[in-house]
Coordinates of C-alpha atoms in Angstrom, one line a residue:
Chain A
X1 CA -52.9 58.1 -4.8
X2 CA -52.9 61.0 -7.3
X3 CA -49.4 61.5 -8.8
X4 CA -48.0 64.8 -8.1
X5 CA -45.3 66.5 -10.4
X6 CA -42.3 68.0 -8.3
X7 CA -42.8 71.2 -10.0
X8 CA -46.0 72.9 -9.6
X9 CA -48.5 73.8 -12.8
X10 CA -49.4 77.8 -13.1
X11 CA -52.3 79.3 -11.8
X12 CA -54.6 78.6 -14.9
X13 CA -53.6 74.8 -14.8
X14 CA -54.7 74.8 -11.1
X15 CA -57.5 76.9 -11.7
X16 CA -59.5 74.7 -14.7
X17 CA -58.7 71.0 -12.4
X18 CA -60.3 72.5 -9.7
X19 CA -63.6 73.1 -12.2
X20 CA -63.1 69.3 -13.9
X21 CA -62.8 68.1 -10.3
X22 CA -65.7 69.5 -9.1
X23 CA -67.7 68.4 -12.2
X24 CA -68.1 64.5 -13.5
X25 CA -64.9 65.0 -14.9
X26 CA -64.7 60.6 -15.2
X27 CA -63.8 59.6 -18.6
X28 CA -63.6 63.2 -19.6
X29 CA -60.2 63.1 -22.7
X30 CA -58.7 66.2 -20.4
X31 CA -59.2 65.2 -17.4
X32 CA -56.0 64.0 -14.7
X33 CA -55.0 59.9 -14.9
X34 CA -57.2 58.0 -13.4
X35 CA -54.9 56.5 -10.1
X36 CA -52.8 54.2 -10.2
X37 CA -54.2 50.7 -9.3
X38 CA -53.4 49.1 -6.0
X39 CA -52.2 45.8 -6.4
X40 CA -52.7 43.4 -3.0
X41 CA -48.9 41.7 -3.3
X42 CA -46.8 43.1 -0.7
X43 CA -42.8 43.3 -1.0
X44 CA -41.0 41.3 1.4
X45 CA -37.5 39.8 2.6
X46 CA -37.0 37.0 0.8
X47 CA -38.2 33.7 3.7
X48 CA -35.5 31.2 2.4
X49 CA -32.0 31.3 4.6
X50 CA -29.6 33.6 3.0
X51 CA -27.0 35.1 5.5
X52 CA -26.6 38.2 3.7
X53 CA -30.4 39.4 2.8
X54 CA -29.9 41.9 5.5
X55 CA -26.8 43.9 6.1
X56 CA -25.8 46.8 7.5
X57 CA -26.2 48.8 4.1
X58 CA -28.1 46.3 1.8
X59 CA -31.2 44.4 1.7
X60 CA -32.5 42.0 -0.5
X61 CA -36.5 41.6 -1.8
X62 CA -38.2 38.5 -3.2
X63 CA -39.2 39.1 -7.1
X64 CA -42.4 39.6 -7.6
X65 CA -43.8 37.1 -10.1
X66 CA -47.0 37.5 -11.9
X67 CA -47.7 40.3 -10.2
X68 CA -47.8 43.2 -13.0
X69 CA -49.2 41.0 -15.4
X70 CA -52.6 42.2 -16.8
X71 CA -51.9 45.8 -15.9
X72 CA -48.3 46.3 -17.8
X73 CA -47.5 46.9 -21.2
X74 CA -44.2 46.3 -22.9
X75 CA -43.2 49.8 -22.7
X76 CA -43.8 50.3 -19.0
X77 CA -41.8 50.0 -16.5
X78 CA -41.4 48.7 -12.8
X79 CA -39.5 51.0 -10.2
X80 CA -38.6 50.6 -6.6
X81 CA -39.6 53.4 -4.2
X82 CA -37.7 52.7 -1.1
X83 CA -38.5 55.3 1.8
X84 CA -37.8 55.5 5.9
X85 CA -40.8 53.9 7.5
X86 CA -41.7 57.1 9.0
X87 CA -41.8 59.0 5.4
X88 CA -43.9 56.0 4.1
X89 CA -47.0 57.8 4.1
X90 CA -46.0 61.5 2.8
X91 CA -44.1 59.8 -0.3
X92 CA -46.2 60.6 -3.5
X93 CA -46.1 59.1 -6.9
X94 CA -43.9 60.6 -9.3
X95 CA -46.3 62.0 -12.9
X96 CA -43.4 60.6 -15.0
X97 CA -40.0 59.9 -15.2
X98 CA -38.6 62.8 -15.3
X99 CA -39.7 63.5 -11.5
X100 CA -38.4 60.8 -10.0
X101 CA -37.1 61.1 -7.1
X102 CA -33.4 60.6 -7.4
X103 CA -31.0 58.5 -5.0
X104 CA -28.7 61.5 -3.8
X105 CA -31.6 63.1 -2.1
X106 CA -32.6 60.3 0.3
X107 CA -31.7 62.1 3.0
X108 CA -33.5 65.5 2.3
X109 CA -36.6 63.8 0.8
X110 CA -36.4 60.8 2.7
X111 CA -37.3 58.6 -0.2
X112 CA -35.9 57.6 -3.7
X113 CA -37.0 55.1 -6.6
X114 CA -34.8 53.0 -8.3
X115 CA -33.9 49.7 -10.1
X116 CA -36.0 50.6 -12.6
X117 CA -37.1 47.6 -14.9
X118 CA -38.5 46.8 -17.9
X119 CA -41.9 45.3 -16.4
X120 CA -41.2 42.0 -18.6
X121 CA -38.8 41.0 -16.2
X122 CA -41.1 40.3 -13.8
X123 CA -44.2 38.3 -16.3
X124 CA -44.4 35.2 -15.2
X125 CA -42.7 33.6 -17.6
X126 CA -39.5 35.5 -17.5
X127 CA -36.7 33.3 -16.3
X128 CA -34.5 35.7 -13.3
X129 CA -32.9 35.1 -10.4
X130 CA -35.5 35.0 -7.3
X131 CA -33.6 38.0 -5.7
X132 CA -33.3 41.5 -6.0
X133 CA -31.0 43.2 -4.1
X134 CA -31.2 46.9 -2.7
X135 CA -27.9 49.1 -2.4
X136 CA -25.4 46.5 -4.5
X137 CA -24.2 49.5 -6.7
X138 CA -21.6 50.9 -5.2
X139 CA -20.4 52.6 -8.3
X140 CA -23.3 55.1 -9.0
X141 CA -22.6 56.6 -5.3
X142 CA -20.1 58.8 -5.7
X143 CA -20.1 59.8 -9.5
X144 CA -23.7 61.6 -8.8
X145 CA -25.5 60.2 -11.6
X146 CA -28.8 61.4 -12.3
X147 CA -29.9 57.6 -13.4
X148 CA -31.8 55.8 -11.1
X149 CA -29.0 54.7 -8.8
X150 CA -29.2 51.6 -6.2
X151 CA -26.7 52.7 -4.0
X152 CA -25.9 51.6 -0.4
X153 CA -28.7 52.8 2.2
X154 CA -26.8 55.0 4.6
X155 CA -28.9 54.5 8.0
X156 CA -29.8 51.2 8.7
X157 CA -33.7 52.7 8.6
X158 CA -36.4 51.1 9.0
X159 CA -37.0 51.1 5.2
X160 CA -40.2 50.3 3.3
X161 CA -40.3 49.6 0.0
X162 CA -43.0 48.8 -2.9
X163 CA -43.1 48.6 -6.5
X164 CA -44.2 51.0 -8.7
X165 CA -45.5 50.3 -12.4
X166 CA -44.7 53.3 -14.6
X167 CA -46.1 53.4 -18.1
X168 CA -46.1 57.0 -20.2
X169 CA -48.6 58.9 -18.7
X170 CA -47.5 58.3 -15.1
X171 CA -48.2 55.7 -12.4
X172 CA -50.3 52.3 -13.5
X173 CA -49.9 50.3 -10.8
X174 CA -48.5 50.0 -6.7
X175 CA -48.1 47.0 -4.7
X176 CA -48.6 47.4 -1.3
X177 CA -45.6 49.5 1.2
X178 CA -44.1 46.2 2.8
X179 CA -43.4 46.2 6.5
X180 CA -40.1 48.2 7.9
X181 CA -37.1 46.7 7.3
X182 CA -34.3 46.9 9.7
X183 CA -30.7 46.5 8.4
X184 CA -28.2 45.3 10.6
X185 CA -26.4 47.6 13.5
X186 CA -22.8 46.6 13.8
X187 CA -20.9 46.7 17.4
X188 CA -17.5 47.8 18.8
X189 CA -14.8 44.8 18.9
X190 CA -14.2 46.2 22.0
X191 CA -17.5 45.1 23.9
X192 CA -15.8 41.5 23.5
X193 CA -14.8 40.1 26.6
X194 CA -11.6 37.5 26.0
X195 CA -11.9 36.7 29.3
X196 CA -13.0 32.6 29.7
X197 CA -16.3 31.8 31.5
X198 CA -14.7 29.8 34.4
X199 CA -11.3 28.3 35.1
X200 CA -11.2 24.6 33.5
X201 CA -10.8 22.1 36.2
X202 CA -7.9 20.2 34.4
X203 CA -5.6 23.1 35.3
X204 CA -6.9 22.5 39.3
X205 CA -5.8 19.1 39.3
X206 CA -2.8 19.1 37.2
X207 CA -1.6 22.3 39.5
X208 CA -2.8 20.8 43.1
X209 CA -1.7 17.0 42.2
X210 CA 2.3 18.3 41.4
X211 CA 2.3 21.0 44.2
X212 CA 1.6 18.5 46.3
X213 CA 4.3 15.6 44.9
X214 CA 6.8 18.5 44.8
X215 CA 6.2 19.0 48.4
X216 CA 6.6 15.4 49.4
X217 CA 9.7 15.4 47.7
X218 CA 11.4 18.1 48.6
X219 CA 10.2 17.1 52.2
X220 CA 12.1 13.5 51.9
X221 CA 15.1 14.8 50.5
X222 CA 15.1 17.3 53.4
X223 CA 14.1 14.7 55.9
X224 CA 16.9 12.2 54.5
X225 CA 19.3 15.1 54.6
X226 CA 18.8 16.2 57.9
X227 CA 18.8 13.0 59.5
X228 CA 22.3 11.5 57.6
X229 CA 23.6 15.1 58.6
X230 CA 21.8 14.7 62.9
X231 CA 23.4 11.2 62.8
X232 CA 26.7 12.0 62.2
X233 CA 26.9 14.7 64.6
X234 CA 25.6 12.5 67.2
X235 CA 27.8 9.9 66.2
X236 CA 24.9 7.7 67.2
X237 CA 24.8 4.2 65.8
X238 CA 21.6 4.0 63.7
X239 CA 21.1 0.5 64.5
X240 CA 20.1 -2.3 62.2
X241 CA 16.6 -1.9 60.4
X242 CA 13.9 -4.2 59.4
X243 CA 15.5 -4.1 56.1
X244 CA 19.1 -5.5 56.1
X245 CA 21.2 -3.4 54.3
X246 CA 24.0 -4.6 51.7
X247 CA 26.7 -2.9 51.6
X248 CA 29.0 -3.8 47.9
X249 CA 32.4 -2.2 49.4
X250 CA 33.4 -5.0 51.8
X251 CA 35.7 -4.5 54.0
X252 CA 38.6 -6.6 54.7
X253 CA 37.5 -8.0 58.4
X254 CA 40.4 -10.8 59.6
X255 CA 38.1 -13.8 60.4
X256 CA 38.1 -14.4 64.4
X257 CA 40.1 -16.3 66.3
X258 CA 38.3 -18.9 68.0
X259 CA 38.1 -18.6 72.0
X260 CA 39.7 -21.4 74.2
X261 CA 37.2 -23.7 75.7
X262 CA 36.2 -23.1 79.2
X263 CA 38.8 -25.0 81.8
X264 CA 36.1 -27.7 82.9
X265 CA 36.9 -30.1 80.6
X266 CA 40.6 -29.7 79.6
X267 CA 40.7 -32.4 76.7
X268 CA 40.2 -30.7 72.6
X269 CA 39.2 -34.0 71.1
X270 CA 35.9 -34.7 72.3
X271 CA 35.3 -38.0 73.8
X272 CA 38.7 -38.5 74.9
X273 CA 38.3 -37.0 77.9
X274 CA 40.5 -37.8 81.1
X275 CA 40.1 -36.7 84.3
X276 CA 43.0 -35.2 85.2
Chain B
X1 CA 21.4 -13.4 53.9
X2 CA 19.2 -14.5 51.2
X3 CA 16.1 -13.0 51.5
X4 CA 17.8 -9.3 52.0
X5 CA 20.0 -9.9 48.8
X6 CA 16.5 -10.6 47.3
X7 CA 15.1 -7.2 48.4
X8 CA 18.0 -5.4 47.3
X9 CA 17.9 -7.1 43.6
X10 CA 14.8 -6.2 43.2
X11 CA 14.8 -2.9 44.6
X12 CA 17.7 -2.3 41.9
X13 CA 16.1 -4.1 39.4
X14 CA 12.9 -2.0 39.4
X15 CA 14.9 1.6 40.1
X16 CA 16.8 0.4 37.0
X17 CA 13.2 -0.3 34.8
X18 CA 12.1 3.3 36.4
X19 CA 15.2 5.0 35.0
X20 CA 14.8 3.1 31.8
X21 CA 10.9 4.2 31.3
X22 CA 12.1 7.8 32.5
X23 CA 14.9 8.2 30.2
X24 CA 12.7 6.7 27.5
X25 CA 9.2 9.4 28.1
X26 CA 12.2 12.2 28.3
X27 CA 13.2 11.3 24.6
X28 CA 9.6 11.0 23.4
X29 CA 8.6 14.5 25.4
X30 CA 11.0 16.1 23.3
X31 CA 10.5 14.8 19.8
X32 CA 6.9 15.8 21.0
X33 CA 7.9 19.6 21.6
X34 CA 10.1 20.1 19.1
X35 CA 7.2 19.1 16.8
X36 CA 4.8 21.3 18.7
X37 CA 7.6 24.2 18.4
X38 CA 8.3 23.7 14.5
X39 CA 4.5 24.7 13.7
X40 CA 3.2 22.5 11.8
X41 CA -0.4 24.4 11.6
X42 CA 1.1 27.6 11.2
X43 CA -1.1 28.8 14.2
X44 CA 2.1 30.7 15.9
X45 CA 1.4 34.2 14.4
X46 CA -2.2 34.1 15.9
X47 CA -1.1 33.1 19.0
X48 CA 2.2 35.4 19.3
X49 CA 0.1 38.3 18.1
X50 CA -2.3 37.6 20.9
X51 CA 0.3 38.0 23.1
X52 CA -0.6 34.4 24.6
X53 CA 1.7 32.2 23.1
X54 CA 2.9 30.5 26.8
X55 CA 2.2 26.9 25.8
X56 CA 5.0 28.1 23.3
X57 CA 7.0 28.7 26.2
X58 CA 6.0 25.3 27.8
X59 CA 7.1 23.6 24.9
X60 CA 10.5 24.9 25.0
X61 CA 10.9 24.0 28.6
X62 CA 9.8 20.5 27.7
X63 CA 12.6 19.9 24.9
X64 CA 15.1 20.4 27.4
X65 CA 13.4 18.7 30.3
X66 CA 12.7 15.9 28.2
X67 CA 17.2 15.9 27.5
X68 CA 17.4 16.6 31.1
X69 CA 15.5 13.3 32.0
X70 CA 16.9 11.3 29.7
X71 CA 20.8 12.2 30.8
X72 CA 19.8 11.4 34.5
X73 CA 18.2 8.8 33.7
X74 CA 21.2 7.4 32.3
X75 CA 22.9 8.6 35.5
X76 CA 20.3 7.0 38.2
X77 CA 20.9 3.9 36.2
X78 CA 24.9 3.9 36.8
X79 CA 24.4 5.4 40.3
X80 CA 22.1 2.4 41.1
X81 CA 24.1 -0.6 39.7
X82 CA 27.3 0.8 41.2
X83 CA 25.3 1.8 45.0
X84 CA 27.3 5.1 44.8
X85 CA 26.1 7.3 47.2
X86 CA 27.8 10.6 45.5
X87 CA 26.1 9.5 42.5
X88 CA 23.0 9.1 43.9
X89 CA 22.7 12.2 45.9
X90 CA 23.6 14.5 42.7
X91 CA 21.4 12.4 40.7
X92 CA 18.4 13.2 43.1
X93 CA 19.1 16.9 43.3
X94 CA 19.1 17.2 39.9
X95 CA 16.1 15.6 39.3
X96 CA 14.9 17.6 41.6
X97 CA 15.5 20.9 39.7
X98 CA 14.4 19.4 36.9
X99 CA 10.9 18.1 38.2
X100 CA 10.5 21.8 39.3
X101 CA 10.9 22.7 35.5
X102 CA 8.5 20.3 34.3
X103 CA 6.3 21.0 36.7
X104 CA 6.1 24.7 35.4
X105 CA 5.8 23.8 32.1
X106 CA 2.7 21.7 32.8
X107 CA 0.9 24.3 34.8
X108 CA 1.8 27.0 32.0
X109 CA 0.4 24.9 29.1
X110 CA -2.9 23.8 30.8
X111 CA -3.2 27.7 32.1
X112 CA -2.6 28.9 28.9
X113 CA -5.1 27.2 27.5
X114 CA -7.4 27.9 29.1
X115 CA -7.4 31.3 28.1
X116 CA -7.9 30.5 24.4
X117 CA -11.4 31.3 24.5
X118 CA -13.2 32.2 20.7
X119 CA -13.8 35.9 22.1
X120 CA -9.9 36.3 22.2
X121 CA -9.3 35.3 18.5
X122 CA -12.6 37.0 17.6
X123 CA -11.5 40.6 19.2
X124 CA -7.7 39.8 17.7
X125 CA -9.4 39.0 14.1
X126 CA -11.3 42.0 13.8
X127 CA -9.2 44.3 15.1
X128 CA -6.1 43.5 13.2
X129 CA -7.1 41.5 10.0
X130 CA -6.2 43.4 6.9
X131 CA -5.7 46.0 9.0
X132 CA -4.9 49.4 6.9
X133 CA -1.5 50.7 8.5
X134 CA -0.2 48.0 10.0
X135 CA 1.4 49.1 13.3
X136 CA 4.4 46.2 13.1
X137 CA 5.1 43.2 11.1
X138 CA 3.0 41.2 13.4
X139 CA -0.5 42.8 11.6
X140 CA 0.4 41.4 8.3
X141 CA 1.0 38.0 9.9
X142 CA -1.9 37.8 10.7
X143 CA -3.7 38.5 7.7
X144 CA -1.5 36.4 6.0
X145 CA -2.3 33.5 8.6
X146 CA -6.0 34.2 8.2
X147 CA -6.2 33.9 4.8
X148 CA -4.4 31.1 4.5
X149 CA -6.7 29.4 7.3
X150 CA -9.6 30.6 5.8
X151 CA -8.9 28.9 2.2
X152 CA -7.2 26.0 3.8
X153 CA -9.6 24.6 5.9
X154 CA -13.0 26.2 3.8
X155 CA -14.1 28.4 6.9
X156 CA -14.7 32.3 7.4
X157 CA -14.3 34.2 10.9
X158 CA -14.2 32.7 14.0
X159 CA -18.1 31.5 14.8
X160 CA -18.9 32.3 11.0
X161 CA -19.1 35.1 8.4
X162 CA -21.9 36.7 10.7
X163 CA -18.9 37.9 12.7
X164 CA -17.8 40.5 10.0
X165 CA -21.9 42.2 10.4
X166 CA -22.1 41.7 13.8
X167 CA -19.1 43.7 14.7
X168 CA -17.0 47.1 12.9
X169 CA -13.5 45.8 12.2
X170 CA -10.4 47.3 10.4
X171 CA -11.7 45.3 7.7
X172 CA -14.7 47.3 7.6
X173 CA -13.0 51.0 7.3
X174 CA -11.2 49.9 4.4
X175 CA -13.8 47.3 2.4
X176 CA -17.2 48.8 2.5
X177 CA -20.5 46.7 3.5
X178 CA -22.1 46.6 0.2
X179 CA -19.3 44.9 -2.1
X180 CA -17.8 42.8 1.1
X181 CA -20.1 41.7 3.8
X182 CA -17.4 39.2 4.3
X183 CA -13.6 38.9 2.9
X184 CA -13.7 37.5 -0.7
X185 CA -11.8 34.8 1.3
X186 CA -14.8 33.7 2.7
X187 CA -16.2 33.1 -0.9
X188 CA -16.2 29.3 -2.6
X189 CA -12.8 30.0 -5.0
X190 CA -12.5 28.4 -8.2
X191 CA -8.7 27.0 -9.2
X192 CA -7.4 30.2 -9.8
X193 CA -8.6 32.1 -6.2
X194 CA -11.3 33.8 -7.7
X195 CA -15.0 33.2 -6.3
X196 CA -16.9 31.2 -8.5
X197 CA -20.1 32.7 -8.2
X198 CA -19.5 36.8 -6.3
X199 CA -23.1 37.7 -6.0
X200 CA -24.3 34.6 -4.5
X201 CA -21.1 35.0 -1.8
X202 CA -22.5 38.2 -1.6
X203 CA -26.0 37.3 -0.6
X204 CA -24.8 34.3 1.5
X205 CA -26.5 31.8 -0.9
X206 CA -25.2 28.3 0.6
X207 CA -22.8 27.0 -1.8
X208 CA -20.9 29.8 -2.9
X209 CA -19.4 31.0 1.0
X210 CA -18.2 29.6 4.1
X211 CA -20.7 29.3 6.5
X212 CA -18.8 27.9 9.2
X213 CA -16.1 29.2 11.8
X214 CA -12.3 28.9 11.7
X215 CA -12.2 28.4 15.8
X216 CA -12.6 24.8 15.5
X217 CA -9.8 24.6 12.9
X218 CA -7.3 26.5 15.7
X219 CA -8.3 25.3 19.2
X220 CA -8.3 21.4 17.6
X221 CA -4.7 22.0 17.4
X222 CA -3.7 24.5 19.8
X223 CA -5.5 21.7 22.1
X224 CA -3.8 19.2 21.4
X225 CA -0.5 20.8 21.6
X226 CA -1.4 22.1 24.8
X227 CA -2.5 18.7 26.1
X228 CA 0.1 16.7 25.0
X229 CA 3.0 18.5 26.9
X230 CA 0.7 19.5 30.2
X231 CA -0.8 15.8 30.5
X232 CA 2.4 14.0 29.2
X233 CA 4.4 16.2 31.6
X234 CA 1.9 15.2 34.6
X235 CA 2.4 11.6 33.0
X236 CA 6.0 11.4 33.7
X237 CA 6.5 13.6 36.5
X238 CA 3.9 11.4 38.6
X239 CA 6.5 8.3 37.2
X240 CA 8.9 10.4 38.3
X241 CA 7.7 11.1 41.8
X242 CA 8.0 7.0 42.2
X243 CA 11.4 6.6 40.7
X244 CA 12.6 9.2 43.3
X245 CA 11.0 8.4 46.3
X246 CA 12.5 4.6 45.5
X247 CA 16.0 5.8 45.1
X248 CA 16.1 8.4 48.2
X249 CA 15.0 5.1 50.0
X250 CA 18.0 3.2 48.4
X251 CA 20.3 5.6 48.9
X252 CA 19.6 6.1 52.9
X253 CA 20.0 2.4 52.9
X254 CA 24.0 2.5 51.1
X255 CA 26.4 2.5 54.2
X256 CA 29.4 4.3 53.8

């Protein structure tokens, strides 16, 4: 895609590019830079497990490796363009630096460029972490800088992003627009439900098991009471049970006298018995 | 005769080994509270603040159940060897009363429990850690109990650090998403509490954060606390049940 400058050339500028266009301007010393080459690599999440590559303001993008060599120079530089999936296809190229599209005006243009680097960071023999991250500067955000600024995404999107290799003259180079990228959508605390999935069973036993002992209990002692207190109302004799009881206070019981022999045989000695 | 003497020894002998075993679990029930009570995980904040902290009150009851069962055990024991019925009968009503204490403490501690589900801590956690203006005293206990679980035991959140991105917290209004996904808490800390490597906690790159949750490091002890007085409790009041029943039959059998 052409670059377009964000402010408009005069009449006479417009005027003479519409005469090289129409002609074989190709080649020509005055004519418009050629466009920008499209380079296959798409940007994407990085694939290895990080729990933070996607939050709810940030993302994080696999460095591209390799990717700029043969088309950058060491002067040039690689830049970001991050817009919402929906803006994707209306974002232009910038004709230089000075028209980049800042970060404060994301939500009026719906796109911005940044983390602008020198394009030697990502040759293939540059030694960098694997990871870039997207909206980790929280410090740019509220001073209004005008320099490119990676501030924290304020929606969470869809985003898309691709790389843009910037040299003097404008645009050398685009990857690809990567596929949307959602960020994370937090929920209320209060959707939580503290309430346990089912009553544990221990708690059934343990409550069923003692409601019941209790109740035998209490019954017995009841039972026991009520029957001591019947019986001595009655004044009943409770007779002698299977189990012979014991008492520990004896009482002092006179031992018997013995009774007199019946009057048939009227001798004590045995054996020297007379009749009478 | 011989063979009732017999019955009646033995009938002594083992009421006298049921009080002994009774007043014994009493003693051990409440050097079991009292350590359950004196905190030793430093869980209590977390649990007053949830307003749950019953098996707290179970524990309580136990100590002085646990007193309770040794004194009348002591009791039953004299009561028995002497065949006093006046002894008897106050040492059954009382342990009576006191089975009906017990037996609330069990049923509180395993109910309790119960409801110590990770959604609780989870909703208390975000709502209240590092909470801005802390409504009472109880909100900076809290933190303060967090924090120290989270670097004690090397875990973040309750299920994991995902719980600070899946849900807006208090932590959130005050710490924005960019520079804390998760507490710097969560972060590996070097010797002086300062993560060693902040970017890579920032990215979550394993090694330099907490992956896992805090909930096992709570309801491991909480459970075990809570087990120890409901199931010891159901322990010795089954024992208990035995013991009683034996001497309510001795005692209908002491004549006057």
């Amino acid at each position: 895609t052409l670059c377009h400058p964000s402010v408009p050339p005069p009449v006479w500028v417009r005027a003479r590019v519409r005469r090289l266009l129409s002609g074989a301007g190709q080649g020509s010393p005055h004519s418009l830079p050629a466009p920008p080459a499209r380079l296959p690599y798409v940007p994407h999440v990085p694939p290895m497990a990080l729990l933070g590559k996607v939050t709810a303001t940030t993302f994080a993008l696999e460095r591209p490796r390799c990717v700029f060599d043969g088309h950058a120079d060491a002067s040039d530089s690689v830049w970001l363009a991050v817009a919402f999936a929906n803006a994707s296809a209306a974002f232009r190229n910038p004709c230089s630096r000075a028209d980049v599209p800042p970060y404060k005006q994301l939500p009026t243009a719906r796109s911005y460029m940044t983390l602008e680097t020198a394009a030697a960071a990502y040759s293939c023999s540059a030694a960098s972490p694997p990871v870039l991250r997207v909206g980790g500067d929280t410090a740019c955000r509220d001073q209004g800088r005008q320099d490119p600024c990676n501030g924290p995404l304020p929606s969470p999107g869809p985003y898309r992003v691709k790389f843009l290799l910037m040299g003097c003259r404008g645009p050398k180079a685009e990857t690809r627009w990567s596929e949307p990228i959602l960020l994370r959508r937090a929920a209320s605390p209060s959707t939580i439900d503290p309430a346990p999935a089912r009553r544990g069973s221990d708690v059934v036993v343990i409550a069923s098991i003692l409601a019941s002992l209790g109740a035998v209990l209490a019954t017995t002692v009841l039972g026991a009471l009520g029957a001591k207190a019947w019986g001595s109302l009655c004044h009943q004799d409770l007779g002698t049970d299977a189990f012979t009881r014991r008492s520990y206070r004896t009482h002092h019981i006179p031992p018997a006298l013995p009774q007199p022999l019946p009057p048939s045989c009227g001798c004590s000695p045995p054996g020297l018995c007379r009749s009478a | 005769m011989a063979k009732s003497d017999d019955c009646v020894y033995i009938l002594q002998g083992l009421l006298v080994f049921g009080n002994v075993v009774i007043g014994m679990c009493g003693i051990a029930l409440t050097a079991e509270c009292i350590y359950f009570v004196s905190n030793p995980h430093g869980l209590y904040p977390l649990l007053k603040a949830t307003e749950n902290n019953d098996i707290y009150a179970a524990a309580w009851i136990g100590i002085f159940v646990g007193l309770a069962l040794f004194a009348l055990s002591i009791l039953g024991i004299i009561g028995v060897i002497k065949a006093s019925r006046t002894l008897l009968l106050v040492y059954i009503i009382l342990m009576l009363i006191t089975f009906a204490f017990e037996m609330a403490s069990c049923i509180t501690a395993a109910t309790h429990r119960d409801s110590l589900t990770p959604g609780l801590f989870l909703k208390q956690m975000l709502e209240r850690y590092q909470k801005s203006e802390p409504a009472n005293n109880s909100d900076n206990e809290v933190t303060m109990t967090w924090d120290e679980l989270m670097i004690k035991n090397h875990c973040c959140g309750v299920l994991g650090p995902s719980d600070w991105q899946e849900y807006t917290s208090a932590f959130r209004l005050t710490h924005n998403d960019a520079d804390y996904p998760w507490p710097r808490k969560c972060c590996v800390l070097d010797a002086q509490g300062l993560p060693v490597n902040l970017d890579g906690c920032k990215l979550g790159v394993p090694g330099y954060y907490n992956s896992n949750g805090c909930y096992d490091a709570i309801s491991g002890p909480v459970n075990t606390h809570a087990w120890g007085v409901a199931w010891f409790g159901f322990a010795i009041l089954c024992w208990t049940f035995c013991v009683l029943l034996g001497t309510m039959f001795y005692w209908s059998g002491i004549e006057y």
